[in-house]
PDB file of C-alpha atoms in Angstrom:
ATOM      1  CA  MET A  89       9.206  64.490 -84.038  1.00 59.00           C
ATOM      2  CA  HIS A  90      12.040  66.684 -85.275  1.00 63.00           C
ATOM      3  CA  ASN A  91      11.187  68.768 -88.381  1.00 70.00           C
ATOM      4  CA  GLY A  92      14.446  67.714 -90.038  1.00 67.00           C
ATOM      5  CA  ILE A  93      13.234  64.116 -90.230  1.00 70.00           C
ATOM      6  CA  LEU A  94      10.023  65.200 -91.952  1.00 70.00           C
ATOM      7  CA  GLU A  95      11.989  67.351 -94.409  1.00 71.00           C
ATOM      8  CA  LEU A  96      14.343  64.490 -95.268  1.00 63.00           C
ATOM      9  CA  LEU A  97      11.452  62.068 -95.643  1.00 67.00           C
ATOM     10  CA  ALA A  98       9.748  64.537 -97.980  1.00 68.00           C
ATOM     11  CA  LYS A  99      12.838  64.347-100.233  1.00 64.00           C
ATOM     12  CA  ALA A 100      12.430  60.562-100.386  1.00 64.00           C
ATOM     13  CA  GLY A 101       8.720  60.671-101.253  1.00 70.00           C
ATOM     14  CA  LYS A 102       5.272  61.548-100.001  1.00 77.00           C
ATOM     15  CA  PHE A 103       4.172  60.394 -96.580  1.00 80.00           C
ATOM     16  CA  SER A 104       0.693  60.890 -95.168  1.00 84.00           C
ATOM     17  CA  GLU A 105      -0.078  62.224 -91.698  1.00 85.00           C
ATOM     18  CA  LYS A 106      -0.887  58.649 -90.652  1.00 89.00           C
ATOM     19  CA  GLU A 107       2.503  57.433 -91.931  1.00 87.00           C
ATOM     20  CA  ASN A 108       4.290  60.279 -90.133  1.00 85.00           C
ATOM     21  CA  SER A 109       2.444  59.244 -86.973  1.00 87.00           C
ATOM     22  CA  LEU A 110       3.478  55.601 -87.431  1.00 89.00           C
ATOM     23  CA  LEU A 111       7.092  56.683 -87.829  1.00 87.00           C
ATOM     24  CA  LYS A 112       6.919  58.869 -84.723  1.00 87.00           C
ATOM     25  CA  GLN A 113       5.807  55.837 -82.681  1.00 90.00           C
ATOM     26  CA  GLU A 114       8.891  53.871 -83.773  1.00 92.00           C
ATOM     27  CA  LEU A 115      11.530  56.551 -83.155  1.00 91.00           C
ATOM     28  CA  LEU A 116      13.553  56.276 -79.960  1.00 94.00           C
ATOM     29  CA  PHE A 117      15.142  59.475 -78.589  1.00 94.00           C
ATOM     30  CA  LYS A 118      18.681  59.098 -77.215  1.00 96.00           C
ATOM     31  CA  LYS A 119      21.189  61.452 -75.636  1.00 98.00           C
ATOM     32  CA  LEU A 120      24.845  60.531 -76.015  1.00 98.00           C
ATOM     33  CA  GLU A 121      27.936  61.857 -74.301  1.00 98.00           C
ATOM     34  CA  LYS A 122      31.144  62.734 -76.124  1.00 98.00           C
ATOM     35  CA  ASP A 123      32.954  59.493 -77.126  1.00 97.00           C
ATOM     36  CA  ASP A 124      29.859  57.260 -76.665  1.00 98.00           C
ATOM     37  CA  PHE A 125      29.551  54.604 -79.355  1.00 98.00           C
ATOM     38  CA  ILE A 126      26.452  53.910 -81.411  1.00 97.00           C
ATOM     39  CA  LEU A 127      28.306  51.129 -83.233  1.00 97.00           C
ATOM     40  CA  LYS A 128      31.509  49.322 -82.300  1.00 97.00           C
ATOM     41  CA  LYS A 129      33.708  47.396 -84.703  1.00 96.00           C
ATOM     42  CA  GLY A 130      32.500  43.780 -84.784  1.00 96.00           C
ATOM     43  CA  GLU A 131      28.863  44.613 -84.013  1.00 97.00           C
ATOM     44  CA  VAL A 132      26.104  44.366 -86.618  1.00 97.00           C
ATOM     45  CA  CYS A 133      24.539  47.730 -87.463  1.00 96.00           C
ATOM     46  CA  SER A 134      20.873  47.192 -86.597  1.00 96.00           C
ATOM     47  CA  SER A 135      19.658  50.799 -86.467  1.00 95.00           C
ATOM     48  CA  ILE A 136      19.812  54.057 -88.325  1.00 91.00           C
ATOM     49  CA  TYR A 137      20.082  57.314 -86.423  1.00 92.00           C
ATOM     50  CA  PHE A 138      18.959  60.847 -87.183  1.00 90.00           C
ATOM     51  CA  VAL A 139      21.176  63.557 -85.662  1.00 93.00           C
ATOM     52  CA  ILE A 140      19.174  66.207 -83.813  1.00 93.00           C
ATOM     53  CA  SER A 141      22.221  67.922 -82.325  1.00 95.00           C
ATOM     54  CA  GLY A 142      25.921  67.239 -82.054  1.00 96.00           C
ATOM     55  CA  SER A 143      28.236  65.347 -84.373  1.00 97.00           C
ATOM     56  CA  PHE A 144      29.587  61.850 -85.016  1.00 97.00           C
ATOM     57  CA  TYR A 145      32.334  60.184 -86.954  1.00 96.00           C
ATOM     58  CA  GLN A 146      32.610  56.735 -88.497  1.00 95.00           C
ATOM     59  CA  TYR A 147      36.107  55.312 -88.601  1.00 95.00           C
ATOM     60  CA  ASN A 148      38.317  52.257 -88.698  1.00 93.00           C
ATOM     61  CA  THR A 149      41.844  51.670 -87.520  1.00 88.00           C
ATOM     62  CA  ASP A 150      44.618  50.090 -89.542  1.00 81.00           C
ATOM     63  CA  SER A 151      47.345  47.729 -88.359  1.00 74.00           C
ATOM     64  CA  GLU A 152      49.424  50.691 -87.172  1.00 73.00           C
ATOM     65  CA  ILE A 153      46.504  51.982 -85.093  1.00 78.00           C
ATOM     66  CA  ASN A 154      45.936  54.987 -87.337  1.00 82.00           C
ATOM     67  CA  VAL A 155      42.361  56.275 -87.303  1.00 87.00           C
ATOM     68  CA  ASN A 156      40.889  56.451 -90.815  1.00 90.00           C
ATOM     69  CA  ILE A 157      37.733  58.575 -91.006  1.00 92.00           C
ATOM     70  CA  VAL A 158      35.075  56.975 -93.208  1.00 90.00           C
ATOM     71  CA  ASP A 159      32.239  59.477 -92.739  1.00 91.00           C
ATOM     72  CA  LEU A 160      31.223  62.508 -90.688  1.00 94.00           C
ATOM     73  CA  TYR A 161      27.723  63.359 -89.471  1.00 94.00           C
ATOM     74  CA  VAL A 162      26.190  66.577 -88.162  1.00 94.00           C
ATOM     75  CA  THR A 163      22.695  67.891 -87.401  1.00 91.00           C
ATOM     76  CA  ASN A 164      20.013  66.617 -89.836  1.00 87.00           C
ATOM     77  CA  ASP A 165      22.162  63.729 -91.109  1.00 88.00           C
ATOM     78  CA  TRP A 166      21.225  60.053 -91.029  1.00 87.00           C
ATOM     79  CA  ILE A 167      23.896  57.791 -89.537  1.00 92.00           C
ATOM     80  CA  LEU A 168      24.493  54.143 -90.362  1.00 90.00           C
ATOM     81  CA  ASN A 169      27.094  51.698 -91.502  1.00 92.00           C
ATOM     82  CA  HIS A 170      25.391  50.847 -94.792  1.00 88.00           C
ATOM     83  CA  LYS A 171      27.324  47.649 -95.533  1.00 89.00           C
ATOM     84  CA  SER A 172      26.761  46.097 -92.094  1.00 94.00           C
ATOM     85  CA  PHE A 173      23.130  47.263 -92.046  1.00 92.00           C
ATOM     86  CA  THR A 174      22.245  45.727 -95.405  1.00 89.00           C
ATOM     87  CA  THR A 175      24.342  42.534 -95.228  1.00 93.00           C
ATOM     88  CA  ARG A 176      23.668  41.898 -91.495  1.00 95.00           C
ATOM     89  CA  LYS A 177      27.394  41.195 -91.048  1.00 97.00           C
ATOM     90  CA  PRO A 178      29.718  42.635 -88.363  1.00 97.00           C
ATOM     91  CA  SER A 179      30.927  46.153 -89.032  1.00 96.00           C
ATOM     92  CA  LYS A 180      34.567  46.844 -89.804  1.00 94.00           C
ATOM     93  CA  ASN A 181      34.017  50.418 -88.559  1.00 95.00           C
ATOM     94  CA  SER A 182      32.996  52.139 -85.351  1.00 97.00           C
ATOM     95  CA  ILE A 183      30.654  55.127 -85.067  1.00 97.00           C
ATOM     96  CA  GLN A 184      31.269  57.453 -82.142  1.00 97.00           C
ATOM     97  CA  ALA A 185      29.950  60.766 -80.791  1.00 98.00           C
ATOM     98  CA  PHE A 186      32.456  63.557 -81.352  1.00 98.00           C
ATOM     99  CA  GLU A 187      30.615  65.728 -78.823  1.00 97.00           C
ATOM    100  CA  ASN A 188      27.524  65.518 -76.600  1.00 98.00           C
ATOM    101  CA  SER A 189      24.718  64.724 -79.024  1.00 97.00           C
ATOM    102  CA  SER A 190      21.040  63.828 -79.397  1.00 96.00           C
ATOM    103  CA  VAL A 191      19.629  61.392 -81.957  1.00 95.00           C
ATOM    104  CA  TYR A 192      16.494  59.535 -82.921  1.00 93.00           C
ATOM    105  CA  GLU A 193      17.083  55.819 -83.402  1.00 94.00           C
ATOM    106  CA  LEU A 194      15.087  53.686 -85.827  1.00 92.00           C
ATOM    107  CA  SER A 195      15.829  49.972 -85.585  1.00 94.00           C
ATOM    108  CA  ILE A 196      15.739  47.577 -88.514  1.00 93.00           C
ATOM    109  CA  ASP A 197      12.828  45.788 -86.814  1.00 95.00           C
ATOM    110  CA  SER A 198      10.937  49.095 -86.687  1.00 94.00           C
ATOM    111  CA  ILE A 199      11.677  49.727 -90.362  1.00 91.00           C
ATOM    112  CA  HIS A 200      10.301  46.282 -91.266  1.00 92.00           C
ATOM    113  CA  LYS A 201       7.240  46.965 -89.120  1.00 94.00           C
ATOM    114  CA  LEU A 202       6.682  50.315 -90.863  1.00 91.00           C
ATOM    115  CA  ILE A 203       7.036  48.754 -94.326  1.00 90.00           C
ATOM    116  CA  ALA A 204       4.522  46.057 -93.344  1.00 92.00           C
ATOM    117  CA  GLN A 205       2.056  48.821 -92.392  1.00 92.00           C
ATOM    118  CA  SER A 206       2.684  50.975 -95.467  1.00 87.00           C
ATOM    119  CA  GLN A 207       4.671  50.339 -98.638  1.00 83.00           C
ATOM    120  CA  SER A 208       5.478  54.076 -98.681  1.00 82.00           C
ATOM    121  CA  PHE A 209       8.255  53.363 -96.197  1.00 83.00           C
ATOM    122  CA  LEU A 210      10.150  51.504 -98.928  1.00 81.00           C
ATOM    123  CA  GLN A 211      11.016  55.021-100.133  1.00 77.00           C
ATOM    124  CA  MET A 212      13.304  55.350 -97.105  1.00 75.00           C
ATOM    125  CA  GLY A 213      15.821  53.335 -99.106  1.00 73.00           C
ATOM    126  CA  LYS A 214      16.644  56.568-100.948  1.00 71.00           C
ATOM    127  CA  ILE A 215      17.816  58.053 -97.658  1.00 67.00           C
ATOM    128  CA  LEU A 216      20.004  55.034 -96.994  1.00 70.00           C
ATOM    129  CA  GLU A 217      21.537  55.243-100.476  1.00 72.00           C
ATOM    130  CA  GLU A 218      22.417  58.884 -99.854  1.00 68.00           C
ATOM    131  CA  SER A 219      24.600  57.789 -96.942  1.00 65.00           C
ATOM    132  CA  THR A 220      26.857  55.794 -99.280  1.00 64.00           C
ATOM    133  CA  SER A 221      27.132  58.445-102.005  1.00 61.00           C
ATOM    134  CA  ARG A 222      29.437  60.657 -99.900  1.00 62.00           C
ATOM    135  CA  ILE A 223      31.674  57.715 -99.032  1.00 62.00           C
ATOM    136  CA  ASP A 224      31.865  56.664-102.691  1.00 64.00           C
ATOM    137  CA  PHE A 225      32.774  60.232-103.673  1.00 62.00           C
ATOM    138  CA  PHE A 226      35.825  60.290-101.390  1.00 61.00           C
ATOM    139  CA  ASP A 227      36.918  56.766-102.243  1.00 64.00           C
ATOM    140  CA  ASN A 228      36.953  57.521-105.969  1.00 65.00           C
ATOM    141  CA  ASN A 229      39.829  59.210-107.759  1.00 72.00           C
ATOM    142  CA  ASN A 230      38.861  62.832-107.189  1.00 80.00           C
ATOM    143  CA  THR A 231      41.515  65.488-106.752  1.00 84.00           C
ATOM    144  CA  PRO A 232      42.066  67.047-103.323  1.00 85.00           C
ATOM    145  CA  ASP A 233      40.619  70.323-104.668  1.00 89.00           C
ATOM    146  CA  GLU A 234      37.440  68.555-105.873  1.00 88.00           C
ATOM    147  CA  LYS A 235      36.995  66.846-102.506  1.00 87.00           C
ATOM    148  CA  TYR A 236      37.390  70.081-100.569  1.00 91.00           C
ATOM    149  CA  ARG A 237      35.028  71.958-102.922  1.00 91.00           C
ATOM    150  CA  TYR A 238      32.457  69.222-102.268  1.00 87.00           C
ATOM    151  CA  ILE A 239      32.698  69.909 -98.527  1.00 89.00           C
ATOM    152  CA  ILE A 240      32.425  73.673 -99.027  1.00 91.00           C
ATOM    153  CA  THR A 241      29.314  73.381-101.211  1.00 90.00           C
ATOM    154  CA  SER A 242      27.556  70.315 -99.760  1.00 86.00           C
ATOM    155  CA  LYS A 243      28.544  70.110 -96.099  1.00 87.00           C
ATOM    156  CA  PRO A 244      30.125  73.403 -94.940  1.00 92.00           C
ATOM    157  CA  SER A 245      29.057  72.731 -91.329  1.00 93.00           C
ATOM    158  CA  LEU A 246      31.668  69.954 -91.170  1.00 93.00           C
ATOM    159  CA  LEU A 247      34.362  72.634 -91.292  1.00 93.00           C
ATOM    160  CA  GLN A 248      32.976  74.231 -88.106  1.00 92.00           C
ATOM    161  CA  GLN A 249      32.309  70.952 -86.259  1.00 94.00           C
ATOM    162  CA  PHE A 250      35.547  69.033 -86.779  1.00 96.00           C
ATOM    163  CA  PRO A 251      39.276  69.847 -86.510  1.00 95.00           C
ATOM    164  CA  GLN A 252      41.457  69.939 -89.611  1.00 93.00           C
ATOM    165  CA  THR A 253      43.065  66.545 -88.846  1.00 93.00           C
ATOM    166  CA  ILE A 254      39.676  64.801 -88.938  1.00 94.00           C
ATOM    167  CA  ILE A 255      38.602  66.688 -92.086  1.00 93.00           C
ATOM    168  CA  ALA A 256      41.890  65.702 -93.765  1.00 92.00           C
ATOM    169  CA  SER A 257      41.398  62.023 -92.871  1.00 91.00           C
ATOM    170  CA  TYR A 258      37.795  62.194 -94.152  1.00 91.00           C
ATOM    171  CA  LEU A 259      39.028  63.676 -97.437  1.00 89.00           C
ATOM    172  CA  LYS A 260      41.767  60.996 -97.657  1.00 87.00           C
ATOM    173  CA  MET A 261      44.632  63.484 -97.596  1.00 89.00           C
ATOM    174  CA  THR A 262      47.292  64.642 -95.163  1.00 90.00           C
ATOM    175  CA  PRO A 263      46.680  67.749 -93.014  1.00 91.00           C
ATOM    176  CA  GLU A 264      49.491  69.466 -94.949  1.00 93.00           C
ATOM    177  CA  THR A 265      47.759  68.785 -98.282  1.00 92.00           C
ATOM    178  CA  LEU A 266      44.502  70.089 -96.841  1.00 91.00           C
ATOM    179  CA  SER A 267      46.269  73.310 -95.771  1.00 92.00           C
ATOM    180  CA  ARG A 268      47.620  73.800 -99.306  1.00 93.00           C
ATOM    181  CA  VAL A 269      44.188  73.130-100.833  1.00 92.00           C
ATOM    182  CA  ARG A 270      42.530  75.587 -98.452  1.00 90.00           C
ATOM    183  CA  LYS A 271      45.070  78.279 -99.380  1.00 89.00           C
ATOM    184  CA  ARG A 272      44.570  77.650-103.116  1.00 88.00           C
ATOM    185  CA  LEU A 273      40.794  77.794-102.897  1.00 84.00           C
ATOM    186  CA  SER A 274      40.482  80.765-100.519  1.00 78.00           C
TER     187      SER A 274
END
């Protein structure tokens, strides 16, 4: 099992060697090619994924076929569409590999199985909540400077993994605004 998973689980709570072993049995390793989907619009999100290598983006398209980036994921991030996963309703977003990538998949059935074997796995909910905090941050009324500072301090690897147009969409600003913000803050 990838060390990053154990480190992230340690942030959520304490897990015994036996619990780590149970988790390892439920994880499914997957390799994805650039542009492969792990979730398509209209499907129900039934798994969470841990990024071992590569990068992903979650997006939706509007009526004018503009791509609106909802979230970005890089190595050591958990991927899911939280709303679809928790409500069991079809996703309004797609999640796609931005480059060749490797992930561990953990299905909702596996999560239920783990919780049935040990209540400690209820602590994984903290990890799932973390996935929505970034989205909430960008959807709230923060200034462009505040949003970009958040990226610089919390997720600087995004700036190396993704082009400026995707970063701008993620930050809910135009590429021109992002250029001005970058100049101001450099």
